[in-house]
mmCIF file of C-alpha atoms in Angstrom:
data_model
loop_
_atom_site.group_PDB
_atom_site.id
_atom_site.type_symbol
_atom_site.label_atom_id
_atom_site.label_comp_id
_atom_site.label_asym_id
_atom_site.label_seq_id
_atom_site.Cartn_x
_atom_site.Cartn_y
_atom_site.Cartn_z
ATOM 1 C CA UNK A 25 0.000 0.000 0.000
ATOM 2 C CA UNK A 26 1.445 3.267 -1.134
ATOM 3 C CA UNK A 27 1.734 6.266 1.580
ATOM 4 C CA UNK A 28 -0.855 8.295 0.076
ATOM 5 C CA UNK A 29 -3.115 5.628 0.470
ATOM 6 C CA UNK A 30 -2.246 4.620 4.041
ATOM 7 C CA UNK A 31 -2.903 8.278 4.681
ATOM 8 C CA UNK A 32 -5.750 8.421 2.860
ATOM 9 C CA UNK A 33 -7.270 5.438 4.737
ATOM 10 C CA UNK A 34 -6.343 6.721 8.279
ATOM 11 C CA UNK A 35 -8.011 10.187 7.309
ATOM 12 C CA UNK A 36 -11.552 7.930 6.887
ATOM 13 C CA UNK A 37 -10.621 6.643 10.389
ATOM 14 C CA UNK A 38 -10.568 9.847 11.723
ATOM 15 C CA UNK A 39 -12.874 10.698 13.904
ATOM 16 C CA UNK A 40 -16.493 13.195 13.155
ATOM 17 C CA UNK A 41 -15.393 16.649 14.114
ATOM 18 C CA UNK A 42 -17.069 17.325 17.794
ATOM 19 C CA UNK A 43 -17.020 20.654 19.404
ATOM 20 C CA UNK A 44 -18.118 20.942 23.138
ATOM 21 C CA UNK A 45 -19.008 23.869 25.447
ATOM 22 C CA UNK A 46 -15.795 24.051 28.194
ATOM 23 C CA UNK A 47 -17.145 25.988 30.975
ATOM 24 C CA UNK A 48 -14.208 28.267 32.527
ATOM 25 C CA UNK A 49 -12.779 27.151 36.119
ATOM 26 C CA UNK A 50 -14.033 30.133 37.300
ATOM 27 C CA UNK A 51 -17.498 29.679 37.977
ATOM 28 C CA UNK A 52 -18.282 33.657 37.647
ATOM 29 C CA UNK A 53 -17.260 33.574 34.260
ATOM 30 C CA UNK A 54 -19.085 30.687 33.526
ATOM 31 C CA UNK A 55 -22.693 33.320 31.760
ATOM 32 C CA UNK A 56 -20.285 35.258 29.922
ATOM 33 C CA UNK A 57 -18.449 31.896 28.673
ATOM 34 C CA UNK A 58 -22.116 30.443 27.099
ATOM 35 C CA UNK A 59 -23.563 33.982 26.242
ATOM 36 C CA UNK A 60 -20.147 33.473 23.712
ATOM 37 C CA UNK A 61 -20.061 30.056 22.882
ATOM 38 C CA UNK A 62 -23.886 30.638 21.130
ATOM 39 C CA UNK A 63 -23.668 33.814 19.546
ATOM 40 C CA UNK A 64 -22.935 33.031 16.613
ATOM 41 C CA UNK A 65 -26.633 31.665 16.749
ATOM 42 C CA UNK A 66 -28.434 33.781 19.560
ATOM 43 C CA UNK A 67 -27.924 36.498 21.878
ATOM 44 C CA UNK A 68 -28.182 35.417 25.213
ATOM 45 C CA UNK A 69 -29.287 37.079 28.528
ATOM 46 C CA UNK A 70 -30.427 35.892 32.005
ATOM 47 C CA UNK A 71 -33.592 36.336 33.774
ATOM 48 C CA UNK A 72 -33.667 36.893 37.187
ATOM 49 C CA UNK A 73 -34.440 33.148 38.674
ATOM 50 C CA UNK A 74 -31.520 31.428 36.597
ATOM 51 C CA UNK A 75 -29.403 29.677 38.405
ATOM 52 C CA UNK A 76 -26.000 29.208 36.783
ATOM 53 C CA UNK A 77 -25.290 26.878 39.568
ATOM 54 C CA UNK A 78 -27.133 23.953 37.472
ATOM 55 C CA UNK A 79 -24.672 22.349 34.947
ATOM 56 C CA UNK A 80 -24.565 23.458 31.301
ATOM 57 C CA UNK A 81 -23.807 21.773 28.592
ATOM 58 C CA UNK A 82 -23.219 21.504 24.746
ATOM 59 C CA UNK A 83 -22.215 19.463 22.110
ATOM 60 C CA UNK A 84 -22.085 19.368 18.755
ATOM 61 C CA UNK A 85 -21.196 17.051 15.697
ATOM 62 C CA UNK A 86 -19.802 18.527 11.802
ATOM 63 C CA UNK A 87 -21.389 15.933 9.818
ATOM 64 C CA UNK A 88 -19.934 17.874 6.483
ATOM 65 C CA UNK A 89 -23.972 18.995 5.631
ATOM 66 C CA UNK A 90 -25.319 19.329 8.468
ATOM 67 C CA UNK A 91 -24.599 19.723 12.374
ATOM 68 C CA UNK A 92 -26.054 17.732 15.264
ATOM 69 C CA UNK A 93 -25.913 18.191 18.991
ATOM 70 C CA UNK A 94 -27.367 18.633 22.601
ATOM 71 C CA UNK A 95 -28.122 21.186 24.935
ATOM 72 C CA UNK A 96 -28.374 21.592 28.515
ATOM 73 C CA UNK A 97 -29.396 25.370 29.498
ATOM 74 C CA UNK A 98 -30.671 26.960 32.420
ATOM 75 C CA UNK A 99 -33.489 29.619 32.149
ATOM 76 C CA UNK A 100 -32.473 32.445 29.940
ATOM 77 C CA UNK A 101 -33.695 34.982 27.187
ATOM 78 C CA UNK A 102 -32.183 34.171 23.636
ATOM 79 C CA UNK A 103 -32.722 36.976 21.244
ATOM 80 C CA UNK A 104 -31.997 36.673 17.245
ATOM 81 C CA UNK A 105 -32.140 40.435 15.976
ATOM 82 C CA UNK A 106 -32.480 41.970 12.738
ATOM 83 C CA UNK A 107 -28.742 43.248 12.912
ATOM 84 C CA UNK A 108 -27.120 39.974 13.844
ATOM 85 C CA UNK A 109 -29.430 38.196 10.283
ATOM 86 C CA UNK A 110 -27.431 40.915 8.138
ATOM 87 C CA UNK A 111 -24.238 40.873 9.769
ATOM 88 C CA UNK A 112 -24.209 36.823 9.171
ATOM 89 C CA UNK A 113 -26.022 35.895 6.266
ATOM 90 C CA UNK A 114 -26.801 32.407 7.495
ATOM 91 C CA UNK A 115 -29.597 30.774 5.764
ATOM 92 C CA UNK A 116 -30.355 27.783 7.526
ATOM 93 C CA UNK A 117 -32.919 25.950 9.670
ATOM 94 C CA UNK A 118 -32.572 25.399 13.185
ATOM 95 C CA UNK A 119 -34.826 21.929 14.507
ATOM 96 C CA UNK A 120 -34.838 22.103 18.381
ATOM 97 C CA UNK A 121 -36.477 18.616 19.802
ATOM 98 C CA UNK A 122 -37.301 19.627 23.128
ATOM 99 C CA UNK A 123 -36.861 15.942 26.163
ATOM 100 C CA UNK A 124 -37.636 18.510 29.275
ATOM 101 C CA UNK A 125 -38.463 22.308 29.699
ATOM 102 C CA UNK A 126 -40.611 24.535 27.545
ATOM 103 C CA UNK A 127 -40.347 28.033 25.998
ATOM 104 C CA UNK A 128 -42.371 31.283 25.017
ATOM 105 C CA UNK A 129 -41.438 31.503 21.173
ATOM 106 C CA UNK A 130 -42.183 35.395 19.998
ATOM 107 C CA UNK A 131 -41.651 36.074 15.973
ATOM 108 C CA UNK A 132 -43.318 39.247 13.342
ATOM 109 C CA UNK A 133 -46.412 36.737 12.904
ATOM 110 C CA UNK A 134 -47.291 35.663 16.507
ATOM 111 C CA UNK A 135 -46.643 33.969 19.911
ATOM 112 C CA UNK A 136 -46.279 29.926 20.642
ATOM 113 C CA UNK A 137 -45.707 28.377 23.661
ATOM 114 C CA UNK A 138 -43.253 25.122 23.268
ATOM 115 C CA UNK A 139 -43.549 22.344 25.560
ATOM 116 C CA UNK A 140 -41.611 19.084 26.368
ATOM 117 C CA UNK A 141 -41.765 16.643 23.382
ATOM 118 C CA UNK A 142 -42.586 18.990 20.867
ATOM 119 C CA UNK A 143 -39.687 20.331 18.271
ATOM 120 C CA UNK A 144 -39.843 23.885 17.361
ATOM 121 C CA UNK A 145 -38.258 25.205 13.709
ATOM 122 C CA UNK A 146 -36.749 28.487 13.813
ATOM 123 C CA UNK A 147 -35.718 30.289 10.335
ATOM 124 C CA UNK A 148 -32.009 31.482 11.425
ATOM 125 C CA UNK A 149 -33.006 34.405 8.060
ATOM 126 C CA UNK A 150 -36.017 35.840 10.383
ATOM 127 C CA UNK A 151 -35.631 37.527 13.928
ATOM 128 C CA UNK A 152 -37.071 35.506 17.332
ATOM 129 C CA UNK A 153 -37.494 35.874 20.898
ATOM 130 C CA UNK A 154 -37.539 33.411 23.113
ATOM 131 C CA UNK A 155 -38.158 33.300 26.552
ATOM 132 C CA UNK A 156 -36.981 29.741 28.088
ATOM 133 C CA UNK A 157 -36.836 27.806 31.135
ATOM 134 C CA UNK A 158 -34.271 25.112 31.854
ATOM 135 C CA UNK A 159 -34.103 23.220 28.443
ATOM 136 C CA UNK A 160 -32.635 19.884 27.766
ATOM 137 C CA UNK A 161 -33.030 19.319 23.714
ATOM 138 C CA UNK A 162 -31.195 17.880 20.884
ATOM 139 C CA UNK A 163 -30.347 20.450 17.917
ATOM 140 C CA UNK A 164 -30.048 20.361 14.213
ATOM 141 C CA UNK A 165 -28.627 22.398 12.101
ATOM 142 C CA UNK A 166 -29.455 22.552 7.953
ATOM 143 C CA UNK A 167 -29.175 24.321 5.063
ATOM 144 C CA UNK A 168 -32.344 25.568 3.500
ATOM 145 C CA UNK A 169 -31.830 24.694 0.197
ATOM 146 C CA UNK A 170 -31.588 20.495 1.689
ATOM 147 C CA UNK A 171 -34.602 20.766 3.231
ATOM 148 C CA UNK A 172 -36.302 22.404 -0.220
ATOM 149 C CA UNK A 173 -35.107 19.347 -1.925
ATOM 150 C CA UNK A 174 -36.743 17.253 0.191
ATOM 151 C CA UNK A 175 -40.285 18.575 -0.933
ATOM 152 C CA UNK A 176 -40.420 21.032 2.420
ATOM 153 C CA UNK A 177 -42.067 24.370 1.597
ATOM 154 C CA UNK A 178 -40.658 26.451 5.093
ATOM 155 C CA UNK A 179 -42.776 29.627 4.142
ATOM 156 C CA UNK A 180 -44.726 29.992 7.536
ATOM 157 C CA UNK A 181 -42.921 27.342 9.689
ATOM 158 C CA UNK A 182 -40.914 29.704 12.052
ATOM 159 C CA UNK A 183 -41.477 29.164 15.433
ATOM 160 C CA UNK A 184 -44.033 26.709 14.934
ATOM 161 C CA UNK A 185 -44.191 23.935 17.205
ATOM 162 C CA UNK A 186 -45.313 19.876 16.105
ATOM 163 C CA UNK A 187 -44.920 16.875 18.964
ATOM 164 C CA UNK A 188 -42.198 14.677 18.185
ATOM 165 C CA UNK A 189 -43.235 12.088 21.032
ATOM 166 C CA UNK A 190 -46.676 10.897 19.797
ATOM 167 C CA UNK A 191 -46.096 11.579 15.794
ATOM 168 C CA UNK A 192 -44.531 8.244 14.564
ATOM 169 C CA UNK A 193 -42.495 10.110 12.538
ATOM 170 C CA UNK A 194 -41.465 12.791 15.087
ATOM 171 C CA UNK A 195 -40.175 9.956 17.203
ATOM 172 C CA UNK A 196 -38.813 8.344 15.032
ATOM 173 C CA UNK A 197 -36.625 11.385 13.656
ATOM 174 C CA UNK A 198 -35.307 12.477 17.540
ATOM 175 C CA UNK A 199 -34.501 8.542 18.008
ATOM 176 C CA UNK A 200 -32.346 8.896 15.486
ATOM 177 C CA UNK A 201 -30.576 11.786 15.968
ATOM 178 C CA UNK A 202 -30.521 11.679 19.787
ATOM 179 C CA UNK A 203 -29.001 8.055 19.768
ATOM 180 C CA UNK A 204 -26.518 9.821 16.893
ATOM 181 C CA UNK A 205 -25.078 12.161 19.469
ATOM 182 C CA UNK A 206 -24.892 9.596 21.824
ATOM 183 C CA UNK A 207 -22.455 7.346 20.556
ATOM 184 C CA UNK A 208 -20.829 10.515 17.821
ATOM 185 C CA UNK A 209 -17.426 9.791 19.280
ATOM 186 C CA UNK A 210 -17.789 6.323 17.857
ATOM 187 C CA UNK A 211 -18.224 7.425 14.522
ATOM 188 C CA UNK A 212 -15.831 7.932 11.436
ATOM 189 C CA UNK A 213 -15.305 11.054 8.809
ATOM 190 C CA UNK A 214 -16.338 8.331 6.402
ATOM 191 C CA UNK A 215 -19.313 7.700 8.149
ATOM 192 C CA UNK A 216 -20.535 11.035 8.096
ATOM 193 C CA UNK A 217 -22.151 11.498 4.476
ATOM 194 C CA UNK A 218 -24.218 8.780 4.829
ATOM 195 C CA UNK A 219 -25.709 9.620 7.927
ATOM 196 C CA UNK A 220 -26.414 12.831 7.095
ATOM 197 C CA UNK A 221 -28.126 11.567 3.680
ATOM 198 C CA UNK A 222 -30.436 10.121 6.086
ATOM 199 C CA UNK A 223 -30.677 12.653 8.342
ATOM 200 C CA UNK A 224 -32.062 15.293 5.690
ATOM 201 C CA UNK A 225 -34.333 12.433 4.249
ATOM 202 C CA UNK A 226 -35.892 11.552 8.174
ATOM 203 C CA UNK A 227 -36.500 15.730 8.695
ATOM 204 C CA UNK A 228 -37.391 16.113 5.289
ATOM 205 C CA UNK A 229 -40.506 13.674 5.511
ATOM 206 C CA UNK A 230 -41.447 14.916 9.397
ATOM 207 C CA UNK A 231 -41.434 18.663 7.860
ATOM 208 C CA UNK A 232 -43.472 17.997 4.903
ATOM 209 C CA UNK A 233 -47.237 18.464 4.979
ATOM 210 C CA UNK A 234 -46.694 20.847 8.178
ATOM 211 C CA UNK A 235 -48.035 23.897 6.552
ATOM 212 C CA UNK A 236 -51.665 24.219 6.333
ATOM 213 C CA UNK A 237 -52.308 26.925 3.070
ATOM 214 C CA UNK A 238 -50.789 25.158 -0.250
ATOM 215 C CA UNK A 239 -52.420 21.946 -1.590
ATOM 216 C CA UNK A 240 -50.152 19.269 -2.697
ATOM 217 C CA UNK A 241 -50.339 20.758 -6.205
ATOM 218 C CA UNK A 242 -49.473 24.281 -5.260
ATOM 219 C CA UNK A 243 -46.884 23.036 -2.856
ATOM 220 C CA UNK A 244 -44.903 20.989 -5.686
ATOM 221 C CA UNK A 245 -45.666 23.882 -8.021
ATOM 222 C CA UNK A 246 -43.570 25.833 -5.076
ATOM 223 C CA UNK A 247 -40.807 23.574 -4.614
ATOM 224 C CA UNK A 248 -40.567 23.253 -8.284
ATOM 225 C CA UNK A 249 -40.253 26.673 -8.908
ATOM 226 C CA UNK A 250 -37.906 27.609 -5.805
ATOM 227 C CA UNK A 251 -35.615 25.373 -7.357
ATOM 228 C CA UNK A 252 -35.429 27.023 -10.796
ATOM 229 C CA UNK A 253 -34.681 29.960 -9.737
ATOM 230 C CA UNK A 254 -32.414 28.759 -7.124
ATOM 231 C CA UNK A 255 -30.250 27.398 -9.883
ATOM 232 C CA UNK A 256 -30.468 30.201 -12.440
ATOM 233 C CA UNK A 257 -29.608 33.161 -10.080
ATOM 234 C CA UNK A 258 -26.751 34.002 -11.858
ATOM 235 C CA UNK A 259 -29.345 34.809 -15.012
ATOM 236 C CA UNK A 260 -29.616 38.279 -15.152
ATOM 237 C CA UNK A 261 -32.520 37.672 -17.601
ATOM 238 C CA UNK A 262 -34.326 36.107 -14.777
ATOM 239 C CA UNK A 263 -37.526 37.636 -15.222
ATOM 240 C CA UNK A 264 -41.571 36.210 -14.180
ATOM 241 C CA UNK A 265 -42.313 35.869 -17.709
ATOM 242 C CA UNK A 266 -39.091 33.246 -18.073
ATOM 243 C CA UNK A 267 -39.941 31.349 -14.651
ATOM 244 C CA UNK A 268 -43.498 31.297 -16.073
ATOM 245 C CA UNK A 269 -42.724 29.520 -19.384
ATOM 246 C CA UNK A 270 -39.643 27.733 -18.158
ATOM 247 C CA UNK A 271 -42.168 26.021 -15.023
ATOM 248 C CA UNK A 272 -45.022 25.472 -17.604
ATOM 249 C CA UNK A 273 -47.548 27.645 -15.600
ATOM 250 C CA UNK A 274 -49.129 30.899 -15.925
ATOM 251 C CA UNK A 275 -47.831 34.833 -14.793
ATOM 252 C CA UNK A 276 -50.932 34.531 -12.732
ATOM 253 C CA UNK A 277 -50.551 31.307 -11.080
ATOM 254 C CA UNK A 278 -46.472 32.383 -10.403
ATOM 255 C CA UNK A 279 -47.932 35.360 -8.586
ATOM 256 C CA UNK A 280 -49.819 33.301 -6.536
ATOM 257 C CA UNK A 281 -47.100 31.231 -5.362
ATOM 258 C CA UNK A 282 -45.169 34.488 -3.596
ATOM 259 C CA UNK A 283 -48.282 36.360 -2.344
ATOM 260 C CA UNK A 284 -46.400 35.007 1.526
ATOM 261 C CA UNK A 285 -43.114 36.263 0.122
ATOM 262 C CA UNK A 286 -43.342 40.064 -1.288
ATOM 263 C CA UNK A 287 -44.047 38.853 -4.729
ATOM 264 C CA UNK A 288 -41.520 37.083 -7.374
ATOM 265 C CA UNK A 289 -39.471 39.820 -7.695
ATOM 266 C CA UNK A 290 -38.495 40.442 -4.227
ATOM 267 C CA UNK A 291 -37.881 36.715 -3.712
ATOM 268 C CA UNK A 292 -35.162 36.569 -6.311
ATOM 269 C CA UNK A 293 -33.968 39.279 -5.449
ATOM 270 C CA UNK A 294 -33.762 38.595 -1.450
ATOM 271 C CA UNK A 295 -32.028 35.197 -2.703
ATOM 272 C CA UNK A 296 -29.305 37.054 -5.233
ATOM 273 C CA UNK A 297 -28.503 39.254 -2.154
ATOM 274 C CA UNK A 298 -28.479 36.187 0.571
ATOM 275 C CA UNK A 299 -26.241 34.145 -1.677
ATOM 276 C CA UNK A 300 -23.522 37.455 -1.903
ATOM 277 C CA UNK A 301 -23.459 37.936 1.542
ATOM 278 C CA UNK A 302 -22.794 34.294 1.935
ATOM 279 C CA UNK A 303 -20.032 34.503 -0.638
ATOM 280 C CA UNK A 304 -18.602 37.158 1.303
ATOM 281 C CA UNK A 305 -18.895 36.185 4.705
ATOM 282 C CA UNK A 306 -17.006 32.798 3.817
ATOM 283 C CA UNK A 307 -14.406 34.485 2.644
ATOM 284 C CA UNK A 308 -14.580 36.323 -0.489
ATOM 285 C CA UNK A 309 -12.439 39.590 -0.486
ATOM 286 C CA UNK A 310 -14.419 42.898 -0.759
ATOM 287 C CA UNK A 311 -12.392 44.903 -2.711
ATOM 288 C CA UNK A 312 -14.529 47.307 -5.597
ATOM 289 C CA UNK A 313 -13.515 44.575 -8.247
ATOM 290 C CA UNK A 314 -13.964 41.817 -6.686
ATOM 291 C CA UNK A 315 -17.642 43.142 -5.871
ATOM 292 C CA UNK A 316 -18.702 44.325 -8.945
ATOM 293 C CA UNK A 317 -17.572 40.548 -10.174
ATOM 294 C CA UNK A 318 -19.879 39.402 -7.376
ATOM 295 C CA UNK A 319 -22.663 41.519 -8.526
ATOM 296 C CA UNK A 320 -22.674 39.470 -12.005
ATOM 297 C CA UNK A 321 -22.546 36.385 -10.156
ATOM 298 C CA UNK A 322 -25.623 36.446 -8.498
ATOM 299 C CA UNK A 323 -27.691 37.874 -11.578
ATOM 300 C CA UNK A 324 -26.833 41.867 -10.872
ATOM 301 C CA UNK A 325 -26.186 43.702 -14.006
ATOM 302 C CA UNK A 326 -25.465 46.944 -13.026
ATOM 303 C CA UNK A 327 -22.904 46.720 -10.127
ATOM 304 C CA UNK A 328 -24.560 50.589 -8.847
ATOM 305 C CA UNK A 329 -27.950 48.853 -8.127
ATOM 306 C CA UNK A 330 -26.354 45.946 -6.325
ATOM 307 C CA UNK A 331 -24.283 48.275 -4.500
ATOM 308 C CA UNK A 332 -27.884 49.839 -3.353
ATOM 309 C CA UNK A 333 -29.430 46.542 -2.614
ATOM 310 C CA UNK A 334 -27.029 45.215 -0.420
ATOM 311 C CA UNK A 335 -27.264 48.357 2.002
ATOM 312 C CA UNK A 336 -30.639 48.404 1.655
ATOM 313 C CA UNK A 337 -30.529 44.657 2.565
ATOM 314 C CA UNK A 338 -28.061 44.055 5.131
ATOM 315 C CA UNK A 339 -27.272 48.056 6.677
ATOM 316 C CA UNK A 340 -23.733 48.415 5.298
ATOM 317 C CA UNK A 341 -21.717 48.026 1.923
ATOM 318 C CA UNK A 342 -20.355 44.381 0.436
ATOM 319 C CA UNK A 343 -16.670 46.197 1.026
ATOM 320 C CA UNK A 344 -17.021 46.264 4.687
ATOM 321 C CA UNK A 345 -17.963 42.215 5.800
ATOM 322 C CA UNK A 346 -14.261 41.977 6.055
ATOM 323 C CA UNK A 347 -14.667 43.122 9.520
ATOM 324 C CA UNK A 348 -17.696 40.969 9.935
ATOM 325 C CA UNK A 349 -16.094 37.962 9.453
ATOM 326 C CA UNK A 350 -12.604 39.067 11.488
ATOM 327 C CA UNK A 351 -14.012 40.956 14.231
ATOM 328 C CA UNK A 352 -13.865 44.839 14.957
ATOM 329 C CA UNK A 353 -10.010 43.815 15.404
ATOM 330 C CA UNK A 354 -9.798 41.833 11.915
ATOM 331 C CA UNK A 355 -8.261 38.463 13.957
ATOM 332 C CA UNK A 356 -9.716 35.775 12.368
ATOM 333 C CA UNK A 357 -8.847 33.742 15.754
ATOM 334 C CA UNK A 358 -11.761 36.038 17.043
ATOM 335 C CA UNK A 359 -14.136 33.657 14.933
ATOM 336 C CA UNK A 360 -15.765 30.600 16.439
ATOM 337 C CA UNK A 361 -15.447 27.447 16.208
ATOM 338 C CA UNK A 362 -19.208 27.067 15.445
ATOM 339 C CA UNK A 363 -19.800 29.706 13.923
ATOM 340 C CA UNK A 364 -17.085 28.746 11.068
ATOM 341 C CA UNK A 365 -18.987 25.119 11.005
ATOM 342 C CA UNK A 366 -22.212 26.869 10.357
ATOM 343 C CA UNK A 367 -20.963 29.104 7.859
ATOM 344 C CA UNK A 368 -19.265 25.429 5.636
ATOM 345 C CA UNK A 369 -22.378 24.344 5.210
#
């Protein structure tokens, strides 16, 4: 066996990448140690009953498409604002199966309460509140776009609440992924893509059908179309009149599908602008050329107007996520570990 295959066989032995919350030795820095280790997902602040006494815990596996974990929390207020969705561009979906505690979820369209054995889908693209007691759970982590492949339409699902206990499914989906965490540190990098194949097949089925105002027909009509113009957002000539003939369905009917969404317009261009700041924030310099090249990627013809959108967007220029992915001192050690596994996805 040649070197670079021995090497190339003990890399598959290695094991899934695991990242845990270390609380400090000093038990007074032990808030400001989890308010950090999560914001790159909430903002975090105490209520007045927490006791920080109680332990805390977290965990959480890189499976190369998606990331899986558990949480142990006391009481606390997590906030996701407005300014931390444009600073960080994620566009992912956050599954929280809850074993013990409940929350207060607060988002633009209303208020749910989440109890024990129920899982609650946040949309890490729209702003929350949430008001929590002690929490033991098991997260998951997932691009949008996996979940859209699976059939999912997510239009309406934020901060919604479905049992997981007594849906088949349900159970059958935080089995899974709670027995997954349990024995991670058994598993292999070569191991990973195949679990997490399943993974976005199990969620994809529980998620499906949980929205109450498409019919089947209109829902794959949605999918369908999300999809095209997912894949031809680089098309400046992206227009409702070519989504309408390239889907095989009618201006009218098109319209129909983003009456939830601002209309067709605004949704591709909302996606142009979420894939550039994505660009950026993993890494893609900001320097005036290297933005107006940007601005043709993702279907901008006039580099002016996608100068424009992007403030109007996100609050600040493509130029200047340098120092949002750095750090106000530009250290890129000031970057977290999860945070940086979120943004590979």
């Amino acid at each position: 066996m040649s070197k670079a295959t021995e090497e190339s066989a003990e890399a598959l032995r290695l094991p899934i990448p695991c990242h845990r919350f270390d609380p400090p030795p000093d038990r007074q820095r032990l808030g400001r140690a989890w308010q950090e280790h999560i914001a790159p997902v909430f903002s975090v602040s105490f209520q007045a009953e927490t006791d920080l006494l109680i332990p805390i815990a977290m965990v959480s596996y890189h499976l190369g498409d998606l990331l899986v974990g558990d949480v142990i929390a006391p009481a606390h207020t997590l906030d996701r604002t407005d300014e931390m969705i444009e600073q960080q561009g994620l566009d992912h979906i956050l599954l929280q199966f809850y074993r013990r505690g409940q929350s207060i979820v607060e988002t633009a369209t209303g208020t749910n309460h989440v109890l024990e054995t129920q899982c609650v889908v946040f949309d890490l693209a729209q702003p929350v509140h949430i008001v929590a007691a002690p929490v033991d759970a098991t997260n998951l982590v997932i691009p949008r776009a996996l979940l859209e492949d699976q059939g999912c339409k997510l239009d309406g699902l934020h901060g919604q609440a479905f049992d997981h206990d007594g849906d088949p499914f349900g159970r059958l989906l935080h089995t899974f992924l709670a027995n997954l965490v349990a024995c991670g540190d058994l598993l292999h990098q070569h191991e990973a893509a195949s679990t997490a194949r399943a993974i976005v097949q199990l969620a994809g089925t529980y998620l499906r059908g949980r929205h109450a105002v498409l019919g089947n027909a209109n829902l794959n009509a949605s999918i369908r179309v999300r999809r095209l113009i997912e894949q031809s957002l680089h098309d400046p000539n992206l227009t409702p009149s070519v989504i309408a003939v390239r889907s095989g369905m009618s201006r009218s009917a098109l319209y129909r599908l983003f009456d939830e969404s601002g209309g067709v317009v605004a949704y591709i261009r909302d996606r142009r602008l979420m894939r550039a700041m994505r660009i950026l924030v993993r890494g893609c310099p900001g320097d005036s050329k290297r933005v107006k090249k940007l601005a043709y990627e993702v279907g901008f013809s006039d580099e002016r107007i996608f100068q424009r959108a992007f403030r109007r967007r996100f609050g600040f220029v493509p130029s200047e996520t340098t120092s949002l992915r750095f750090g106000d001192s530009g250290r890129e050690e000031g970057v977290s570990v999860l945070r940086t596994w979120i943004d590979s996805l």
